[in-house]
Short mmCIF file of C-alpha atoms in Angstrom, two decimals:
data_model
loop_
_atom_site.label_atom_id
_atom_site.label_comp_id
_atom_site.label_asym_id
_atom_site.label_seq_id
_atom_site.Cartn_x
_atom_site.Cartn_y
_atom_site.Cartn_z
CA UNK I 1 0.00 0.00 0.00
CA UNK I 2 1.41 3.38 -1.01
CA UNK I 3 1.20 5.77 1.96
CA UNK I 4 -0.77 8.99 1.83
CA UNK I 5 0.97 11.74 -0.08
CA UNK I 6 1.04 14.92 1.98
CA UNK I 7 2.11 18.05 0.16
CA UNK I 8 5.61 19.32 0.83
CA UNK I 9 5.26 22.37 3.06
CA UNK I 10 6.54 25.66 1.68
CA UNK I 11 8.22 28.60 3.36
CA UNK I 12 7.40 32.10 2.25
CA UNK I 13 10.38 33.79 3.94
CA UNK I 14 13.08 34.95 1.54
CA UNK I 15 16.73 33.96 2.03
CA UNK I 16 18.80 36.37 4.11
CA UNK I 17 20.68 39.05 2.24
CA UNK I 18 24.11 38.06 1.07
CA UNK I 19 26.94 39.21 3.25
CA UNK I 20 29.37 41.84 2.07
CA UNK I 21 32.15 40.51 4.26
CA UNK I 22 33.43 37.18 5.49
CA UNK I 23 34.69 34.03 3.82
CA UNK I 24 34.32 33.71 0.07
CA UNK I 25 32.60 30.51 -1.08
CA UNK I 26 32.67 29.89 -4.83
CA UNK I 27 29.24 28.30 -4.74
CA UNK I 28 27.88 26.41 -7.75
CA UNK I 29 24.64 24.87 -6.50
CA UNK I 30 23.53 21.96 -8.64
CA UNK I 31 20.98 20.53 -6.18
CA UNK I 32 19.24 23.91 -6.02
CA UNK I 33 18.70 23.65 -9.79
CA UNK I 34 16.61 20.49 -9.43
CA UNK I 35 12.81 20.87 -9.36
CA UNK I 36 11.45 22.84 -6.43
CA UNK I 37 9.64 19.81 -4.97
CA UNK I 38 13.04 18.38 -4.01
CA UNK I 39 13.51 20.90 -1.20
CA UNK I 40 12.30 23.98 0.65
CA UNK I 41 14.24 27.22 0.43
CA UNK I 42 14.76 29.16 3.63
CA UNK I 43 17.49 30.97 5.61
CA UNK I 44 19.10 29.74 8.82
CA UNK I 45 17.64 30.93 12.10
CA UNK I 46 19.31 34.00 13.62
CA UNK I 47 22.21 33.30 15.99
CA UNK I 48 22.38 36.08 18.59
CA UNK I 49 26.04 35.73 19.63
CA UNK I 50 28.09 33.55 17.26
CA UNK I 51 31.41 32.26 18.56
CA UNK I 52 33.68 29.94 16.66
CA UNK I 53 34.98 26.87 18.49
CA UNK I 54 37.09 25.24 15.81
CA UNK I 55 37.79 25.51 12.10
CA UNK I 56 39.16 22.47 10.29
CA UNK I 57 41.94 24.35 8.50
CA UNK I 58 43.17 21.39 6.45
CA UNK I 59 39.69 20.62 5.14
CA UNK I 60 39.06 24.30 4.42
CA UNK I 61 42.16 24.43 2.25
CA UNK I 62 41.13 21.24 0.45
CA UNK I 63 37.86 22.99 -0.39
CA UNK I 64 39.64 26.09 -1.67
CA UNK I 65 38.52 28.15 1.33
CA UNK I 66 40.58 30.55 3.43
CA UNK I 67 40.83 29.23 7.03
CA UNK I 68 41.67 32.70 8.33
CA UNK I 69 38.52 34.15 6.77
CA UNK I 70 36.44 31.34 8.27
CA UNK I 71 37.97 32.06 11.67
CA UNK I 72 37.16 35.79 11.47
CA UNK I 73 34.14 37.31 13.25
CA UNK I 74 32.27 37.44 9.94
CA UNK I 75 33.24 33.82 9.34
CA UNK I 76 31.86 32.85 12.74
CA UNK I 77 28.57 34.48 11.79
CA UNK I 78 28.39 32.40 8.61
CA UNK I 79 29.30 29.17 10.42
CA UNK I 80 26.73 29.80 13.15
CA UNK I 81 23.98 30.62 10.64
CA UNK I 82 23.75 34.34 11.45
CA UNK I 83 24.98 35.47 8.04
CA UNK I 84 24.27 34.01 4.61
CA UNK I 85 27.35 34.12 2.38
CA UNK I 86 27.19 35.40 -1.16
CA UNK I 87 26.13 32.77 -3.65
CA UNK I 88 24.46 30.57 -1.05
CA UNK I 89 20.98 29.21 -1.71
CA UNK I 90 19.99 27.73 1.66
CA UNK I 91 17.58 24.83 1.39
CA UNK I 92 16.22 21.93 3.43
CA UNK I 93 16.15 18.68 1.48
CA UNK I 94 13.02 16.54 1.35
CA UNK I 95 13.21 12.81 2.04
CA UNK I 96 11.30 9.98 3.71
CA UNK I 97 12.53 6.78 5.34
CA UNK I 98 12.15 3.67 7.40
CA UNK I 99 13.11 4.36 11.00
CA UNK I 100 13.68 1.19 13.04
CA UNK I 101 11.67 -0.58 10.35
CA UNK I 102 8.67 1.76 10.56
CA UNK I 103 7.71 3.83 7.52
CA UNK I 104 7.70 7.64 7.75
CA UNK I 105 6.45 9.15 4.48
CA UNK I 106 7.89 12.59 5.17
CA UNK I 107 11.04 13.37 7.12
CA UNK I 108 13.48 15.83 5.50
CA UNK I 109 16.11 18.14 6.93
CA UNK I 110 14.50 19.11 10.21
CA UNK I 111 17.54 20.89 11.63
CA UNK I 112 19.92 21.27 8.70
CA UNK I 113 20.28 23.51 5.68
CA UNK I 114 22.38 22.97 2.59
CA UNK I 115 24.17 26.29 2.07
CA UNK I 116 25.49 25.31 -1.34
CA UNK I 117 28.21 23.40 -3.17
CA UNK I 118 31.86 24.16 -3.82
CA UNK I 119 34.47 22.57 -6.05
CA UNK I 120 37.36 21.19 -4.04
CA UNK I 121 40.96 21.03 -5.11
CA UNK I 122 40.38 17.37 -5.99
CA UNK I 123 37.98 18.53 -8.72
CA UNK I 124 34.96 17.08 -6.94
CA UNK I 125 31.84 18.93 -5.91
CA UNK I 126 31.21 19.12 -2.14
CA UNK I 127 28.08 20.05 -0.18
CA UNK I 128 28.45 22.59 2.62
CA UNK I 129 25.65 22.17 5.16
CA UNK I 130 24.75 23.76 8.48
CA UNK I 131 23.45 21.30 11.08
CA UNK I 132 21.55 22.77 14.00
CA UNK I 133 20.55 25.90 12.11
CA UNK I 134 16.91 26.07 13.24
CA UNK I 135 13.43 24.90 12.38
CA UNK I 136 12.38 23.97 8.88
CA UNK I 137 9.02 22.74 7.61
CA UNK I 138 10.37 19.21 8.17
CA UNK I 139 11.16 19.72 11.88
CA UNK I 140 7.87 18.27 13.09
CA UNK I 141 7.86 18.91 16.86
CA UNK I 142 11.57 19.68 17.09
CA UNK I 143 13.20 23.09 17.47
CA UNK I 144 15.73 22.47 14.69
CA UNK I 145 18.60 23.44 16.97
CA UNK I 146 21.59 21.42 18.13
CA UNK I 147 23.21 21.32 21.54
CA UNK I 148 26.97 21.59 21.90
CA UNK I 149 27.44 17.92 22.83
CA UNK I 150 26.10 16.33 19.63
CA UNK I 151 27.96 18.89 17.53
CA UNK I 152 31.28 18.04 19.17
CA UNK I 153 30.57 14.30 19.05
CA UNK I 154 29.97 14.45 15.30
CA UNK I 155 33.04 16.63 14.81
CA UNK I 156 35.27 14.23 16.74
CA UNK I 157 33.94 10.96 15.34
CA UNK I 158 33.49 12.00 11.71
CA UNK I 159 37.01 13.41 11.54
CA UNK I 160 38.37 10.31 13.25
CA UNK I 161 36.61 8.16 10.67
CA UNK I 162 38.21 10.20 7.89
CA UNK I 163 41.65 9.70 9.43
CA UNK I 164 40.92 5.97 9.65
CA UNK I 165 40.26 5.92 5.90
CA UNK I 166 36.50 5.42 6.08
CA UNK I 167 34.28 7.34 3.62
CA UNK I 168 32.40 9.86 5.71
CA UNK I 169 30.87 13.27 5.93
CA UNK I 170 33.42 15.76 7.29
CA UNK I 171 33.36 18.51 9.90
CA UNK I 172 34.45 21.91 8.62
CA UNK I 173 33.67 23.89 11.78
CA UNK I 174 31.87 23.99 15.11
CA UNK I 175 30.39 27.22 16.43
CA UNK I 176 28.29 28.38 19.35
CA UNK I 177 25.14 30.35 18.56
CA UNK I 178 24.82 32.23 21.84
CA UNK I 179 21.47 30.57 22.51
CA UNK I 180 20.46 28.04 25.12
CA UNK I 181 18.64 24.94 23.90
CA UNK I 182 16.43 22.88 26.17
CA UNK I 183 16.92 19.12 26.28
CA UNK I 184 16.90 17.20 29.57
CA UNK I 185 18.57 20.38 30.85
CA UNK I 186 19.56 23.75 29.38
CA UNK I 187 22.58 23.39 27.11
CA UNK I 188 24.67 25.70 24.91
CA UNK I 189 23.34 25.89 21.36
CA UNK I 190 25.76 25.09 18.55
CA UNK I 191 26.00 24.52 14.82
CA UNK I 192 28.15 22.02 12.93
CA UNK I 193 29.25 22.91 9.41
CA UNK I 194 29.22 19.57 7.64
CA UNK I 195 30.80 18.72 4.30
CA UNK I 196 29.81 15.80 2.12
CA UNK I 197 30.09 14.54 -1.43
CA UNK I 198 26.31 14.68 -1.35
CA UNK I 199 23.44 14.44 1.11
CA UNK I 200 21.07 12.33 -1.02
CA UNK I 201 19.85 9.31 0.91
CA UNK I 202 17.96 6.10 0.23
CA UNK I 203 15.07 7.94 1.86
CA UNK I 204 15.23 10.62 -0.83
CA UNK I 205 14.32 8.03 -3.45
CA UNK I 206 11.65 6.60 -1.15
CA UNK I 207 10.10 10.05 -0.81
CA UNK I 208 9.37 10.26 -4.54
CA UNK I 209 8.50 6.59 -4.97
CA UNK I 210 5.81 6.94 -2.29
CA UNK I 211 4.38 9.87 -4.25
CA UNK I 212 4.49 7.94 -7.54
CA UNK I 213 6.66 10.72 -8.95
CA UNK I 214 8.54 8.83 -11.66
CA UNK I 215 9.80 12.01 -13.25
CA UNK I 216 11.51 13.01 -10.00
CA UNK I 217 12.96 9.51 -9.58
CA UNK I 218 14.46 9.70 -13.05
CA UNK I 219 15.92 13.16 -12.43
CA UNK I 220 17.34 12.07 -9.07
CA UNK I 221 18.89 8.93 -10.60
CA UNK I 222 20.61 10.90 -13.34
CA UNK I 223 21.79 13.48 -10.82
CA UNK I 224 23.29 10.89 -8.44
CA UNK I 225 25.07 9.02 -11.21
CA UNK I 226 26.62 12.16 -12.63
CA UNK I 227 27.62 13.67 -9.32
CA UNK I 228 28.12 10.86 -6.81
CA UNK I 229 29.23 7.99 -9.02
CA UNK I 230 30.89 9.60 -12.05
CA UNK I 231 33.10 6.53 -12.49
CA UNK I 232 30.03 4.49 -13.46
CA UNK I 233 28.97 4.33 -17.09
CA UNK I 234 25.16 4.54 -16.93
CA UNK I 235 24.61 3.06 -20.39
CA UNK I 236 21.00 2.56 -21.35
CA UNK I 237 20.03 1.39 -17.82
CA UNK I 238 20.96 4.24 -15.47
CA UNK I 239 18.78 3.06 -12.57
CA UNK I 240 20.37 -0.39 -12.62
CA UNK I 241 23.83 1.17 -12.83
CA UNK I 242 23.12 3.39 -9.84
CA UNK I 243 21.67 0.54 -7.78
CA UNK I 244 24.71 -1.64 -8.40
CA UNK I 245 27.09 1.23 -7.57
CA UNK I 246 25.35 1.96 -4.27
CA UNK I 247 25.27 -1.73 -3.33
CA UNK I 248 29.01 -2.08 -3.97
CA UNK I 249 29.82 1.08 -2.01
CA UNK I 250 27.73 0.05 0.98
CA UNK I 251 29.15 -3.47 0.97
CA UNK I 252 32.62 -2.06 1.51
CA UNK I 253 31.57 0.74 3.84
CA UNK I 254 29.91 -1.60 6.34
CA UNK I 255 32.88 -3.97 6.10
CA UNK I 256 35.09 -1.06 7.13
CA UNK I 257 32.82 -0.31 10.08
CA UNK I 258 33.02 -3.91 11.23
CA UNK I 259 36.80 -4.01 10.88
CA UNK I 260 37.08 -1.05 13.27
CA UNK I 261 34.46 -2.17 15.79
CA UNK I 262 32.22 0.76 14.83
CA UNK I 263 28.50 0.67 15.61
CA UNK I 264 26.51 3.28 13.70
CA UNK I 265 23.48 3.08 15.95
CA UNK I 266 20.72 4.36 13.65
CA UNK I 267 20.91 2.65 10.25
CA UNK I 268 17.56 4.00 9.13
CA UNK I 269 17.08 4.36 5.38
CA UNK I 270 17.21 8.14 5.74
CA UNK I 271 20.71 7.65 7.23
CA UNK I 272 22.10 5.64 4.31
CA UNK I 273 23.99 7.82 1.86
CA UNK I 274 23.81 7.28 -1.89
CA UNK I 275 27.39 8.60 -1.98
CA UNK I 276 28.55 5.64 0.12
CA UNK I 277 29.62 7.81 3.05
CA UNK I 278 29.02 7.33 6.76
CA UNK I 279 26.42 9.95 7.63
CA UNK I 280 24.52 11.14 10.70
CA UNK I 281 26.59 10.43 13.80
CA UNK I 282 24.03 10.25 16.57
CA UNK I 283 24.16 7.33 19.01
CA UNK I 284 27.27 5.87 17.36
CA UNK I 285 30.29 4.45 19.19
CA UNK I 286 33.29 2.15 18.88
CA UNK I 287 33.18 -1.11 20.79
CA UNK I 288 35.67 -1.74 23.53
CA UNK I 289 35.13 -5.28 24.89
CA UNK I 290 34.20 -7.27 21.81
CA UNK I 291 30.70 -8.69 21.63
CA UNK I 292 28.78 -9.09 18.36
CA UNK I 293 25.49 -8.04 19.93
CA UNK I 294 26.86 -4.70 21.13
CA UNK I 295 24.32 -1.86 20.98
CA UNK I 296 24.86 1.72 22.13
CA UNK I 297 21.72 3.57 21.09
CA UNK I 298 19.41 4.28 24.01
CA UNK I 299 16.37 3.65 21.81
CA UNK I 300 17.50 0.41 20.14
CA UNK I 301 15.86 -1.81 22.73
CA UNK I 302 15.79 -4.94 20.55
CA UNK I 303 19.24 -4.72 18.99
CA UNK I 304 18.09 -4.05 15.44
CA UNK I 305 21.27 -2.07 14.75
CA UNK I 306 23.68 -4.15 16.82
CA UNK I 307 27.25 -4.59 15.57
CA UNK I 308 26.59 -8.04 14.11
CA UNK I 309 23.40 -6.92 12.32
CA UNK I 310 24.87 -4.05 10.34
CA UNK I 311 25.48 -6.08 7.17
CA UNK I 312 21.98 -7.54 7.24
CA UNK I 313 20.43 -4.11 7.84
CA UNK I 314 22.45 -2.60 5.01
CA UNK I 315 20.98 -5.21 2.66
CA UNK I 316 17.48 -4.49 4.00
CA UNK I 317 17.98 -0.78 3.33
CA UNK I 318 19.30 -1.48 -0.15
CA UNK I 319 16.19 -3.53 -0.84
CA UNK I 320 14.19 -0.40 -0.05
CA UNK I 321 16.30 1.54 -2.57
CA UNK I 322 15.72 -1.16 -5.16
CA UNK I 323 11.98 -0.96 -4.49
CA UNK I 324 12.03 2.81 -4.97
CA UNK I 325 13.80 2.35 -8.32
CA UNK I 326 11.32 -0.25 -9.63
CA UNK I 327 9.53 2.21 -11.97
CA UNK I 328 12.87 2.74 -13.76
CA UNK I 329 14.31 -0.78 -13.69
CA UNK I 330 12.22 -2.66 -16.24
CA UNK I 331 9.56 -2.35 -18.87
CA UNK I 332 7.27 -4.55 -16.80
CA UNK I 333 6.78 -4.87 -13.06
CA UNK I 334 7.89 -8.49 -13.18
CA UNK I 335 11.10 -7.70 -15.03
CA UNK I 336 11.90 -4.83 -12.68
CA UNK I 337 11.33 -6.96 -9.57
CA UNK I 338 13.49 -9.76 -10.94
CA UNK I 339 16.36 -7.38 -11.70
CA UNK I 340 16.07 -5.61 -8.34
CA UNK I 341 15.99 -8.89 -6.43
CA UNK I 342 19.04 -10.21 -8.23
CA UNK I 343 20.98 -7.02 -7.47
CA UNK I 344 20.10 -7.05 -3.76
CA UNK I 345 20.84 -10.79 -3.51
CA UNK I 346 24.43 -10.10 -4.58
CA UNK I 347 25.04 -7.98 -1.50
CA UNK I 348 26.02 -10.79 0.92
CA UNK I 349 28.66 -12.08 -1.49
CA UNK I 350 30.06 -8.60 -2.10
CA UNK I 351 29.97 -7.74 1.58
CA UNK I 352 31.57 -11.02 2.58
CA UNK I 353 34.41 -10.45 0.13
CA UNK I 354 34.97 -6.92 1.40
CA UNK I 355 34.83 -8.06 5.03
CA UNK I 356 37.54 -10.62 4.27
CA UNK I 357 39.60 -7.99 2.46
CA UNK I 358 39.30 -5.57 5.40
CA UNK I 359 40.01 -8.06 8.18
CA UNK I 360 42.82 -10.04 6.55
CA UNK I 361 45.51 -7.32 6.86
CA UNK I 362 44.47 -6.86 10.50
CA UNK I 363 45.84 -10.39 11.01
CA UNK I 364 48.84 -9.85 8.72
CA UNK I 365 47.46 -11.90 5.82
CA UNK I 366 48.55 -10.42 2.52
CA UNK I 367 46.60 -12.56 0.03
CA UNK I 368 43.46 -13.82 1.77
CA UNK I 369 41.43 -16.79 0.68
CA UNK I 370 38.06 -18.13 1.75
CA UNK I 371 39.68 -20.34 4.37
CA UNK I 372 40.88 -17.25 6.19
CA UNK I 373 37.34 -16.36 7.23
CA UNK I 374 37.49 -19.11 9.85
CA UNK I 375 40.77 -17.72 11.15
CA UNK I 376 39.30 -14.21 11.40
CA UNK I 377 36.17 -15.44 13.14
CA UNK I 378 38.32 -17.56 15.44
CA UNK I 379 40.16 -14.49 16.70
CA UNK I 380 36.87 -12.63 17.21
CA UNK I 381 35.57 -15.59 19.20
CA UNK I 382 38.73 -15.48 21.32
CA UNK I 383 38.16 -11.78 21.92
CA UNK I 384 34.59 -12.44 22.99
CA UNK I 385 35.53 -15.33 25.28
CA UNK I 386 38.26 -13.22 26.87
CA UNK I 387 36.18 -10.01 27.04
CA UNK I 388 39.12 -8.31 25.34
CA UNK I 389 39.25 -4.81 23.93
CA UNK I 390 38.72 -4.99 20.16
CA UNK I 391 41.10 -2.19 19.14
CA UNK I 392 43.89 -2.91 21.61
CA UNK I 393 43.96 -6.66 20.96
CA UNK I 394 44.29 -6.26 17.20
CA UNK I 395 47.00 -3.62 17.67
CA UNK I 396 48.94 -5.78 20.13
CA UNK I 397 48.71 -8.81 17.86
CA UNK I 398 50.92 -6.95 15.38
CA UNK I 399 53.74 -6.88 17.94
CA UNK I 400 53.96 -10.66 18.15
CA UNK I 401 56.86 -12.24 16.25
CA UNK I 402 56.35 -15.06 13.76
CA UNK I 403 58.03 -17.52 16.11
CA UNK I 404 56.57 -18.53 19.46
CA UNK I 405 57.42 -15.93 22.10
CA UNK I 406 55.84 -16.68 25.45
CA UNK I 407 56.66 -13.26 26.90
CA UNK I 408 55.01 -11.43 23.98
CA UNK I 409 51.98 -13.74 24.16
CA UNK I 410 51.66 -13.09 27.87
CA UNK I 411 51.64 -9.34 27.21
CA UNK I 412 48.81 -9.80 24.71
CA UNK I 413 46.97 -12.07 27.13
CA UNK I 414 46.98 -9.41 29.85
CA UNK I 415 44.01 -7.82 28.09
CA UNK I 416 41.99 -11.07 28.22
CA UNK I 417 39.91 -12.21 31.17
CA UNK I 418 40.41 -15.79 29.92
CA UNK I 419 43.14 -16.76 27.45
CA UNK I 420 42.09 -20.34 26.70
CA UNK I 421 40.53 -19.53 23.32
CA UNK I 422 43.41 -17.19 22.43
CA UNK I 423 46.00 -19.83 23.33
CA UNK I 424 44.24 -22.33 21.08
CA UNK I 425 44.04 -19.84 18.20
CA UNK I 426 47.62 -18.55 18.12
CA UNK I 427 49.18 -21.74 16.67
CA UNK I 428 46.65 -21.63 13.80
CA UNK I 429 47.60 -18.03 13.12
CA UNK I 430 51.33 -18.74 13.14
CA UNK I 431 50.83 -21.66 10.77
CA UNK I 432 49.00 -19.33 8.36
CA UNK I 433 51.82 -16.78 8.58
CA UNK I 434 54.38 -19.46 7.83
CA UNK I 435 52.39 -20.62 4.81
CA UNK I 436 52.37 -17.16 3.21
CA UNK I 437 56.10 -16.61 3.62
CA UNK I 438 55.95 -12.86 4.18
CA UNK I 439 58.86 -11.26 6.04
CA UNK I 440 58.03 -10.57 9.68
CA UNK I 441 58.75 -6.83 9.45
CA UNK I 442 56.51 -6.44 6.38
CA UNK I 443 53.73 -8.41 8.05
CA UNK I 444 53.92 -6.31 11.22
CA UNK I 445 53.92 -3.08 9.19
CA UNK I 446 50.80 -4.28 7.35
CA UNK I 447 49.05 -4.92 10.65
CA UNK I 448 50.01 -1.59 12.16
CA UNK I 449 48.61 0.14 9.06
CA UNK I 450 45.31 -1.74 9.42
CA UNK I 451 44.91 -1.58 13.21
CA UNK I 452 44.68 1.88 14.78
CA UNK I 453 46.26 2.68 18.10
CA UNK I 454 43.64 5.37 18.73
CA UNK I 455 39.89 5.50 18.26
CA UNK I 456 37.40 8.01 19.71
CA UNK I 457 36.66 6.02 22.82
CA UNK I 458 33.27 6.80 24.26
CA UNK I 459 34.41 7.94 27.68
CA UNK I 460 37.02 10.27 26.19
CA UNK I 461 34.45 11.82 23.86
CA UNK I 462 32.10 12.37 26.79
CA UNK I 463 34.92 13.89 28.85
CA UNK I 464 35.69 16.32 26.05
CA UNK I 465 32.02 17.29 25.73
CA UNK I 466 31.58 17.77 29.48
CA UNK I 467 34.66 19.99 29.66
CA UNK I 468 33.51 22.05 26.65
CA UNK I 469 30.11 22.62 28.23
CA UNK I 470 32.00 24.18 31.14
CA UNK I 471 34.03 26.37 28.77
CA UNK I 472 37.20 24.24 28.56
CA UNK I 473 38.00 23.18 24.99
CA UNK I 474 41.38 21.68 25.93
CA UNK I 475 40.27 18.00 26.05
CA UNK I 476 38.35 18.40 22.76
CA UNK I 477 41.36 19.94 21.03
CA UNK I 478 43.76 17.32 22.37
CA UNK I 479 41.51 14.39 21.44
CA UNK I 480 40.85 15.77 17.98
CA UNK I 481 44.56 16.30 17.30
CA UNK I 482 45.54 12.81 18.47
CA UNK I 483 42.83 11.23 16.33
CA UNK I 484 44.24 12.93 13.23
CA UNK I 485 47.06 10.30 13.37
CA UNK I 486 45.30 7.16 14.62
CA UNK I 487 47.91 4.69 13.34
CA UNK I 488 50.88 6.43 15.00
CA UNK I 489 51.96 5.26 18.46
CA UNK I 490 52.04 8.79 20.04
CA UNK I 491 53.55 7.74 23.41
CA UNK I 492 52.58 11.07 25.01
CA UNK I 493 48.89 10.24 24.45
CA UNK I 494 48.70 6.67 25.71
CA UNK I 495 45.99 7.62 28.19
CA UNK I 496 43.70 8.17 25.19
CA UNK I 497 44.48 4.69 23.85
CA UNK I 498 43.50 2.81 26.99
CA UNK I 499 40.03 1.25 27.29
CA UNK I 500 37.64 2.66 29.86
CA UNK I 501 37.79 1.32 33.36
CA UNK I 502 34.54 0.04 34.82
CA UNK I 503 33.63 3.36 36.43
CA UNK I 504 34.41 5.27 33.19
CA UNK I 505 32.49 3.10 30.73
CA UNK I 506 29.79 4.79 28.63
CA UNK I 507 27.42 2.07 27.48
CA UNK I 508 24.55 4.15 26.16
CA UNK I 509 24.53 6.98 23.63
CA UNK I 510 21.73 9.25 22.48
CA UNK I 511 20.38 10.80 19.32
CA UNK I 512 21.47 14.39 18.79
CA UNK I 513 17.93 15.72 18.46
#
């Protein structure tokens, strides 16, 4: 049954006047040139006392922006939403989605505005978006604002993911608005300036499919192929080409998450990016003690988005994308369904291959084969049996020599509550290393490059947020700087590498709304 088709609400307020001063964005806004039913145009909400917290200077330069101009008072006004830069066409994007499996026919940017698009030095087009910039017609009962904590969490984790090599949205800046927002308690209001290859989601396609708007689906498909997957030759079947490209990208993306112990937390279809990036860091976290059923989100009571379910949920979401593309996939309904089903059914094979490719170097295996899956899963089972820290154990494994070394094994075993499963696994691992014949130094270097020493551990993120709410940005700055080099040992920052002690553990995270 196709859900009811409510009209997209419209705003009558005109965009704010372009600023005469401040950072210069060479905007070229392709999404704003799509049909008006794709979005709602409106300015950000006024910010009474903008104050910049951090500008990502390296990212700014990659985008062809001047970090000094962004850090100026006029730049702070732009990054807090108080000033609309020249060439900007602020808009809230329309989309729908399945949230925890339940259908919502109209969601959209309820607290974000796409300012526009710039061409980076890499030649690609990048979205520049304000998150926490005030109410839009899609806000429903929300105020459209963001508190400081969620803004800093997304800044820290998204930039850490980038440094870890994971496709992700990026954080260009964090700014205070000078307002107080009310959540469980009054909190400082803030805005994150987010950068992405594109903010189109699976839910964007669902929005138009639910409205039986085939023309919009066709325009959106062509747009996403040209902008987000330019390496794909659309041929005479652009919808099929796009579906296959998104499936391949998500197969690898989720494999990367799993290889780092990352739990997204809210894998709703409106949080799955057509660009293949990690998007919307709400109740996300990195596991410490390994357990496949790990859940962090305070609202995921049944473990739908647990660590071990992320591949299955990705396939479920991709099936929703395939459904939305049905009007474009075949001349008949039967042909379209058959093609869509075949494409979605390939996901487990693709994902399994990418999971193997991502985990093998973590164990020092240069040319993995199917038999190595059992070795990978064996180490994960040893981690679970020993209640060992996921990140630390993989990192310490790289320090072991090829030959038996009881002292080195004992050092690794110190992180395990029970080493029986680990002790049984290590001879299998050493036999596999011997079979591949790779020099020990090369094998260890491969492992160190695949296993970070530093991740944004939950308790350290929360410490940084708590300090910032009291006016101290020192822990945030230190954590952010260390996470820029996650694969380096950084002896002076070993306190940030250690797992949480029992009294420090943060086992529940919350959505930023």
